[in-house]
Amino acid sequence: MSRLVDAHVVADHLGVPVSWVRDQTRQDLLPYVPLGRYRRYDLDAIDQWWSGLARQPARVAAYRKYAPR
């Protein structure tokens, strides 16, 4: 396990507001480590979680309904 960080570091790492990180943590949507009343994050786990959310580009249709002019 790598060094644990706080919500400010995670927000900076992901490019999102700290309030978003805290909200996702409260909803148990973001991986975290509970330490008493504190929540800390492993950046490797955050990166794995984030890559799991990545979407593949949409497929382009193989044909066109109308011929180009």
XYZ file of C-alpha atoms in Angstrom:
69
model
C 0.000 0.000 0.000
C 1.267 3.442 -0.834
C 1.163 6.471 1.458
C -2.329 7.498 2.525
C -3.478 11.001 1.592
C -6.383 13.283 2.485
C -9.315 14.550 0.417
C -7.437 17.665 -0.729
C -4.732 15.592 -2.413
C -7.312 13.302 -4.048
C -9.264 16.305 -5.341
C -6.104 17.804 -6.816
C -5.125 14.430 -8.306
C -8.521 13.976 -9.993
C -9.091 17.632 -10.842
C -12.364 17.858 -8.929
C -13.537 19.939 -5.939
C -12.831 18.675 -2.413
C -16.581 18.760 -1.742
C -17.073 16.201 -4.544
C -14.500 13.856 -2.980
C -16.168 14.137 0.414
C -19.633 13.611 -1.067
C -18.516 10.496 -2.971
C -16.870 9.189 0.196
C -20.065 9.674 2.237
C -21.989 7.714 -0.381
C -19.363 4.909 -0.333
C -18.655 5.430 -4.038
C -14.973 6.245 -3.616
C -12.465 3.818 -2.051
C -11.137 5.061 1.282
C -9.525 3.850 4.501
C -11.405 4.722 7.715
C -9.099 5.845 10.529
C -11.390 6.667 13.434
C -13.281 9.787 12.421
C -10.847 10.459 9.565
C -10.993 9.173 5.999
C -7.767 8.663 4.070
C -7.184 7.530 0.511
C -4.677 5.301 -1.274
C -3.881 6.963 -4.622
C -3.248 3.577 -6.271
C -6.755 2.438 -5.283
C -8.181 5.759 -6.503
C -6.453 5.320 -9.887
C -7.807 1.771 -10.237
C -11.287 2.958 -9.328
C -11.044 5.840 -11.805
C -9.825 3.630 -14.657
C -12.775 1.325 -14.040
C -15.107 4.241 -14.758
C -13.538 5.032 -18.133
C -15.860 4.573 -21.068
C -14.895 3.313 -24.476
C -15.583 5.590 -27.464
C -18.853 5.007 -29.232
C -18.705 2.892 -32.360
C -19.229 4.684 -35.627
C -21.979 3.253 -37.784
C -20.652 1.123 -40.645
C -23.149 2.570 -43.100
C -24.955 5.805 -43.793
C -28.685 6.027 -44.141
C -28.397 8.667 -46.827
C -25.703 8.978 -49.486
C -23.583 12.143 -49.285
C -24.196 14.774 -51.971
